Amino acid sequence: MAGRIPALSTSDLPSASPQEASATASPARGTAMLNSIFKSVRVPEFRFRWQFWAEKGQQAPATSSDQQASEDFASRPKHLGEQIISIKEFYQHFNNIPTDQLKMRDSIHLFHVGITPVWEDRRNLRGGAFYFRVKKELAAKFWHEICLLAVGDVLQSAVETKRDAFNDDICGISYSVRWNAVQIAVWNRDADNEAGREKLLAAIIEKLSDDIKPQDSYWYKAHREHKGFVAPDASS
């Protein structure tokens, strides 16, 4: 038969003063302490500042005037929210962007602050992008993970160079709705950095979850190779 468990004796312990008992039992004091702790814990900042953009795709027009208005509107990416400096701000924005409600040819971009998600931006002129054709049922997970690889500097580490001038960078990433799939792009600054491109693709394939790893529906293309690319006037 098991022995009896000895009782804990508190008869020799000093009693708390009324002030101590009141302070210990106060819910307000506990809340204040937790708030103080939370404020003192600083969320680490990202190496780069980021910003989400929204771009309205050109929809099928009813009239020629509608077509012109549609083209004008479609050509202007717009900021979504404020600059993102930490994972806290990232999720405050990311969780409020309903990518599943985007229409055909609509796009969401996540770019370094200071870079506009257009080919003709001065930091994109000599660059290009990897394009991944993703099934719509896998697109949300693919987009989430590629965003984390971007803000977490995994993509940047792949393309980074040690040149004296014109170092390669990750400029941003894009989510664009197509007819029966979603096209996700990873933009880099130097389309001629072949070693960086190979390392970038390898990093993406290695880091993505097994069920969304790209198989063969991806390609790389320099921005200057696109039919709609228009180099800005050098004098401007």
mmCIF file of C-alpha atoms in Angstrom:
data_model
loop_
_atom_site.group_PDB
_atom_site.id
_atom_site.type_symbol
_atom_site.label_atom_id
_atom_site.label_comp_id
_atom_site.label_asym_id
_atom_site.label_seq_id
_atom_site.Cartn_x
_atom_site.Cartn_y
_atom_site.Cartn_z
ATOM 1 C CA MET A 1 0.000 0.000 0.000
ATOM 2 C CA ALA A 2 1.375 3.369 -0.966
ATOM 3 C CA GLY A 3 2.329 5.745 1.817
ATOM 4 C CA ARG A 4 0.410 8.884 2.502
ATOM 5 C CA ILE A 5 1.579 12.052 0.746
ATOM 6 C CA PRO A 6 2.736 14.511 3.408
ATOM 7 C CA ALA A 7 0.701 17.690 3.669
ATOM 8 C CA LEU A 8 2.365 21.012 2.925
ATOM 9 C CA SER A 9 2.641 23.044 6.116
ATOM 10 C CA THR A 10 2.377 26.838 5.895
ATOM 11 C CA SER A 11 2.051 27.527 9.595
ATOM 12 C CA ASP A 12 5.596 28.895 9.874
ATOM 13 C CA LEU A 13 5.360 31.278 6.887
ATOM 14 C CA PRO A 14 4.944 35.000 7.603
ATOM 15 C CA SER A 15 1.610 36.471 6.580
ATOM 16 C CA ALA A 16 1.410 39.149 3.895
ATOM 17 C CA SER A 17 0.611 42.690 4.898
ATOM 18 C CA PRO A 18 -2.720 44.152 3.744
ATOM 19 C CA GLN A 19 -0.870 46.311 1.188
ATOM 20 C CA GLU A 20 1.028 43.329 -0.257
ATOM 21 C CA ALA A 21 -2.086 41.197 -0.435
ATOM 22 C CA SER A 22 -3.988 43.961 -2.204
ATOM 23 C CA ALA A 23 -1.219 44.585 -4.750
ATOM 24 C CA THR A 24 -0.813 40.891 -5.561
ATOM 25 C CA ALA A 25 -4.518 40.295 -6.067
ATOM 26 C CA SER A 26 -5.171 43.395 -8.177
ATOM 27 C CA PRO A 27 -6.188 42.557 -11.793
ATOM 28 C CA ALA A 28 -5.287 46.105 -12.801
ATOM 29 C CA ARG A 29 -1.735 45.624 -11.591
ATOM 30 C CA GLY A 30 -1.412 42.410 -13.589
ATOM 31 C CA THR A 31 -2.722 44.077 -16.750
ATOM 32 C CA ALA A 32 -0.371 47.012 -16.327
ATOM 33 C CA MET A 33 2.558 44.655 -15.888
ATOM 34 C CA LEU A 34 1.689 42.691 -19.045
ATOM 35 C CA ASN A 35 1.266 45.887 -21.068
ATOM 36 C CA SER A 36 4.636 47.083 -19.837
ATOM 37 C CA ILE A 37 6.258 43.806 -20.894
ATOM 38 C CA PHE A 38 4.651 43.880 -24.343
ATOM 39 C CA LYS A 39 5.783 47.460 -24.941
ATOM 40 C CA SER A 40 9.334 46.631 -23.929
ATOM 41 C CA VAL A 41 9.592 43.699 -26.382
ATOM 42 C CA ARG A 42 10.643 45.193 -29.706
ATOM 43 C CA VAL A 43 9.747 43.324 -32.881
ATOM 44 C CA PRO A 44 12.891 42.956 -35.045
ATOM 45 C CA GLU A 45 12.796 45.128 -38.152
ATOM 46 C CA PHE A 46 13.304 43.825 -41.671
ATOM 47 C CA ARG A 47 16.522 44.637 -43.487
ATOM 48 C CA PHE A 48 14.493 46.397 -46.204
ATOM 49 C CA ARG A 49 11.264 48.352 -46.032
ATOM 50 C CA TRP A 50 8.415 46.985 -48.136
ATOM 51 C CA GLN A 51 5.124 48.203 -49.530
ATOM 52 C CA PHE A 52 2.085 46.480 -51.016
ATOM 53 C CA TRP A 53 0.621 47.766 -54.275
ATOM 54 C CA ALA A 54 -2.642 47.051 -56.098
ATOM 55 C CA GLU A 55 -2.964 47.134 -59.862
ATOM 56 C CA LYS A 56 -6.277 46.973 -61.653
ATOM 57 C CA GLY A 57 -6.142 44.875 -64.802
ATOM 58 C CA GLN A 58 -7.710 46.030 -68.026
ATOM 59 C CA GLN A 59 -11.223 44.592 -68.283
ATOM 60 C CA ALA A 60 -13.193 44.002 -71.463
ATOM 61 C CA PRO A 61 -14.705 47.413 -72.416
ATOM 62 C CA ALA A 62 -18.273 48.006 -73.544
ATOM 63 C CA THR A 63 -17.370 51.014 -75.746
ATOM 64 C CA SER A 64 -14.256 52.686 -77.135
ATOM 65 C CA SER A 65 -14.469 55.400 -74.457
ATOM 66 C CA ASP A 66 -14.708 52.688 -71.805
ATOM 67 C CA GLN A 67 -11.629 51.073 -73.322
ATOM 68 C CA GLN A 68 -9.593 54.280 -73.006
ATOM 69 C CA ALA A 69 -10.720 54.762 -69.409
ATOM 70 C CA SER A 70 -9.901 51.145 -68.641
ATOM 71 C CA GLU A 71 -6.414 51.457 -70.140
ATOM 72 C CA ASP A 72 -5.729 54.670 -68.218
ATOM 73 C CA PHE A 73 -6.857 53.158 -64.922
ATOM 74 C CA ALA A 74 -5.032 49.892 -65.503
ATOM 75 C CA SER A 75 -1.724 51.657 -66.033
ATOM 76 C CA ARG A 76 -1.449 53.053 -62.501
ATOM 77 C CA PRO A 77 -0.418 50.749 -59.623
ATOM 78 C CA LYS A 78 -1.513 52.205 -56.295
ATOM 79 C CA HIS A 79 -0.117 51.907 -52.775
ATOM 80 C CA LEU A 80 -1.918 49.673 -50.314
ATOM 81 C CA GLY A 81 -1.411 50.890 -46.763
ATOM 82 C CA GLU A 82 1.774 52.068 -45.115
ATOM 83 C CA GLN A 83 5.400 50.988 -45.297
ATOM 84 C CA ILE A 84 6.143 47.570 -43.805
ATOM 85 C CA ILE A 85 9.130 47.389 -41.468
ATOM 86 C CA SER A 86 8.487 44.198 -39.475
ATOM 87 C CA ILE A 87 6.524 40.953 -39.491
ATOM 88 C CA LYS A 88 3.826 42.681 -37.437
ATOM 89 C CA GLU A 89 3.084 45.263 -40.144
ATOM 90 C CA PHE A 90 3.419 42.588 -42.812
ATOM 91 C CA TYR A 91 0.565 40.506 -41.419
ATOM 92 C CA GLN A 92 -1.544 43.577 -40.677
ATOM 93 C CA HIS A 93 -1.518 44.204 -44.431
ATOM 94 C CA PHE A 94 -1.303 40.649 -45.779
ATOM 95 C CA ASN A 95 -4.311 39.393 -43.791
ATOM 96 C CA ASN A 96 -6.470 42.198 -45.175
ATOM 97 C CA ILE A 97 -5.749 41.708 -48.877
ATOM 98 C CA PRO A 98 -8.367 39.312 -50.335
ATOM 99 C CA THR A 99 -6.405 37.846 -53.240
ATOM 100 C CA ASP A 100 -9.194 35.312 -53.806
ATOM 101 C CA GLN A 101 -11.504 38.170 -54.820
ATOM 102 C CA LEU A 102 -9.254 39.659 -57.498
ATOM 103 C CA LYS A 103 -10.625 39.783 -61.031
ATOM 104 C CA MET A 104 -8.956 38.690 -64.241
ATOM 105 C CA ARG A 105 -5.592 40.449 -64.770
ATOM 106 C CA ASP A 106 -5.730 42.218 -61.400
ATOM 107 C CA SER A 107 -2.430 42.166 -59.515
ATOM 108 C CA ILE A 108 -1.024 42.604 -56.031
ATOM 109 C CA HIS A 109 2.643 43.530 -55.643
ATOM 110 C CA LEU A 110 5.020 43.562 -52.677
ATOM 111 C CA PHE A 111 8.062 45.726 -53.493
ATOM 112 C CA HIS A 112 10.949 47.445 -51.808
ATOM 113 C CA VAL A 113 10.002 50.976 -50.809
ATOM 114 C CA GLY A 114 11.131 53.334 -53.565
ATOM 115 C CA ILE A 115 10.533 50.898 -56.444
ATOM 116 C CA THR A 116 7.330 51.041 -58.492
ATOM 117 C CA PRO A 117 6.129 47.666 -59.851
ATOM 118 C CA VAL A 118 6.533 48.581 -63.527
ATOM 119 C CA TRP A 119 9.244 47.472 -65.958
ATOM 120 C CA GLU A 120 10.259 51.058 -66.698
ATOM 121 C CA ASP A 121 11.106 52.031 -63.119
ATOM 122 C CA ARG A 122 14.775 53.038 -63.079
ATOM 123 C CA ARG A 123 15.667 50.134 -60.752
ATOM 124 C CA ASN A 124 13.835 47.642 -62.958
ATOM 125 C CA LEU A 125 15.143 48.725 -66.382
ATOM 126 C CA ARG A 126 17.982 46.183 -66.563
ATOM 127 C CA GLY A 127 16.141 43.522 -64.617
ATOM 128 C CA GLY A 128 13.810 40.637 -65.196
ATOM 129 C CA ALA A 129 11.637 38.163 -63.350
ATOM 130 C CA PHE A 130 10.986 34.508 -62.748
ATOM 131 C CA TYR A 131 7.359 33.728 -63.582
ATOM 132 C CA PHE A 132 5.587 30.810 -61.918
ATOM 133 C CA ARG A 133 2.286 29.521 -63.241
ATOM 134 C CA VAL A 134 0.425 28.269 -60.160
ATOM 135 C CA LYS A 135 -2.874 26.406 -59.943
ATOM 136 C CA LYS A 136 -5.518 28.604 -58.361
ATOM 137 C CA GLU A 137 -6.138 26.180 -55.513
ATOM 138 C CA LEU A 138 -2.439 26.390 -54.562
ATOM 139 C CA ALA A 139 -1.928 30.088 -55.250
ATOM 140 C CA ALA A 140 -2.734 31.425 -51.765
ATOM 141 C CA LYS A 141 -0.196 29.148 -50.091
ATOM 142 C CA PHE A 142 2.448 29.800 -52.777
ATOM 143 C CA TRP A 143 1.954 33.565 -52.441
ATOM 144 C CA HIS A 144 2.147 33.470 -48.649
ATOM 145 C CA GLU A 145 5.383 31.491 -48.658
ATOM 146 C CA ILE A 146 7.058 33.520 -51.406
ATOM 147 C CA CYS A 147 6.184 36.710 -49.487
ATOM 148 C CA LEU A 148 7.894 35.337 -46.386
ATOM 149 C CA LEU A 149 10.948 34.327 -48.427
ATOM 150 C CA ALA A 150 11.093 37.892 -49.744
ATOM 151 C CA VAL A 151 10.746 39.826 -46.488
ATOM 152 C CA GLY A 152 12.925 37.261 -44.709
ATOM 153 C CA ASP A 153 15.837 38.023 -47.072
ATOM 154 C CA VAL A 154 16.079 34.468 -48.429
ATOM 155 C CA LEU A 155 15.572 35.648 -52.019
ATOM 156 C CA GLN A 156 17.908 38.615 -51.591
ATOM 157 C CA SER A 157 20.696 36.371 -50.297
ATOM 158 C CA ALA A 158 20.460 34.269 -53.459
ATOM 159 C CA VAL A 159 21.055 37.095 -55.953
ATOM 160 C CA GLU A 160 23.297 39.373 -53.917
ATOM 161 C CA THR A 161 26.607 40.256 -55.554
ATOM 162 C CA LYS A 162 29.806 41.899 -54.315
ATOM 163 C CA ARG A 163 30.424 44.212 -57.239
ATOM 164 C CA ASP A 164 31.746 47.741 -56.963
ATOM 165 C CA ALA A 165 28.731 48.990 -58.903
ATOM 166 C CA PHE A 166 25.286 47.775 -59.972
ATOM 167 C CA ASN A 167 24.721 45.027 -57.451
ATOM 168 C CA ASP A 168 21.810 42.707 -58.059
ATOM 169 C CA ASP A 169 18.779 42.936 -55.755
ATOM 170 C CA ILE A 170 15.332 41.491 -55.338
ATOM 171 C CA CYS A 171 13.018 44.336 -56.342
ATOM 172 C CA GLY A 172 9.701 42.725 -55.446
ATOM 173 C CA ILE A 173 7.153 40.010 -56.097
ATOM 174 C CA SER A 174 3.788 39.983 -57.861
ATOM 175 C CA TYR A 175 0.527 38.013 -57.774
ATOM 176 C CA SER A 176 -1.475 38.281 -61.012
ATOM 177 C CA VAL A 177 -4.742 36.547 -61.873
ATOM 178 C CA ARG A 178 -4.886 34.782 -65.227
ATOM 179 C CA TRP A 179 -7.617 32.764 -66.951
ATOM 180 C CA ASN A 180 -7.124 29.387 -65.286
ATOM 181 C CA ALA A 181 -4.129 29.999 -63.036
ATOM 182 C CA VAL A 182 -2.278 32.618 -61.029
ATOM 183 C CA GLN A 183 1.038 34.007 -62.235
ATOM 184 C CA ILE A 184 3.479 34.790 -59.446
ATOM 185 C CA ALA A 185 6.625 36.704 -60.349
ATOM 186 C CA VAL A 186 9.881 37.348 -58.516
ATOM 187 C CA TRP A 187 11.590 40.480 -59.875
ATOM 188 C CA ASN A 188 15.336 41.040 -59.683
ATOM 189 C CA ARG A 189 17.406 44.036 -60.732
ATOM 190 C CA ASP A 190 19.996 42.401 -63.021
ATOM 191 C CA ALA A 191 18.693 40.099 -65.746
ATOM 192 C CA ASP A 192 22.274 39.297 -66.793
ATOM 193 C CA ASN A 193 23.239 37.852 -63.404
ATOM 194 C CA GLU A 194 22.973 34.227 -64.536
ATOM 195 C CA ALA A 195 24.613 32.791 -61.422
ATOM 196 C CA GLY A 196 22.225 34.772 -59.260
ATOM 197 C CA ARG A 197 19.240 33.579 -61.271
ATOM 198 C CA GLU A 198 20.274 29.956 -60.812
ATOM 199 C CA LYS A 199 20.736 30.436 -57.067
ATOM 200 C CA LEU A 200 17.419 32.263 -56.830
ATOM 201 C CA LEU A 201 15.502 29.449 -58.511
ATOM 202 C CA ALA A 202 17.274 26.846 -56.376
ATOM 203 C CA ALA A 203 16.388 28.742 -53.188
ATOM 204 C CA ILE A 204 12.730 29.006 -54.175
ATOM 205 C CA ILE A 205 12.439 25.321 -55.031
ATOM 206 C CA GLU A 206 14.251 24.291 -51.855
ATOM 207 C CA LYS A 207 12.320 26.496 -49.443
ATOM 208 C CA LEU A 208 8.751 26.114 -50.695
ATOM 209 C CA SER A 209 6.565 23.387 -49.196
ATOM 210 C CA ASP A 210 6.629 20.075 -51.045
ATOM 211 C CA ASP A 211 3.034 20.324 -52.287
ATOM 212 C CA ILE A 212 3.655 23.659 -54.027
ATOM 213 C CA LYS A 213 7.194 23.217 -55.332
ATOM 214 C CA PRO A 214 7.243 24.307 -58.994
ATOM 215 C CA GLN A 215 7.843 21.454 -61.421
ATOM 216 C CA ASP A 216 8.098 22.853 -64.941
ATOM 217 C CA SER A 217 5.585 25.718 -65.205
ATOM 218 C CA TYR A 218 8.098 28.523 -64.732
ATOM 219 C CA TRP A 219 10.431 30.647 -66.845
ATOM 220 C CA TYR A 220 12.666 33.716 -66.644
ATOM 221 C CA LYS A 221 12.286 36.781 -68.848
ATOM 222 C CA ALA A 222 14.106 40.110 -68.960
ATOM 223 C CA HIS A 223 11.756 43.101 -68.822
ATOM 224 C CA ARG A 224 13.247 44.512 -72.026
ATOM 225 C CA GLU A 225 12.079 41.387 -73.882
ATOM 226 C CA HIS A 226 8.409 42.108 -73.219
ATOM 227 C CA LYS A 227 6.468 43.494 -76.148
ATOM 228 C CA GLY A 228 5.055 46.343 -74.071
ATOM 229 C CA PHE A 229 8.398 47.478 -72.649
ATOM 230 C CA VAL A 230 9.158 51.128 -73.413
ATOM 231 C CA ALA A 231 12.566 52.409 -72.334
ATOM 232 C CA PRO A 232 12.318 55.906 -70.831
ATOM 233 C CA ASP A 233 13.919 58.841 -72.590
ATOM 234 C CA ALA A 234 17.527 59.073 -71.395
ATOM 235 C CA SER A 235 17.236 62.865 -71.249
ATOM 236 C CA SER A 236 14.285 62.784 -68.835
#
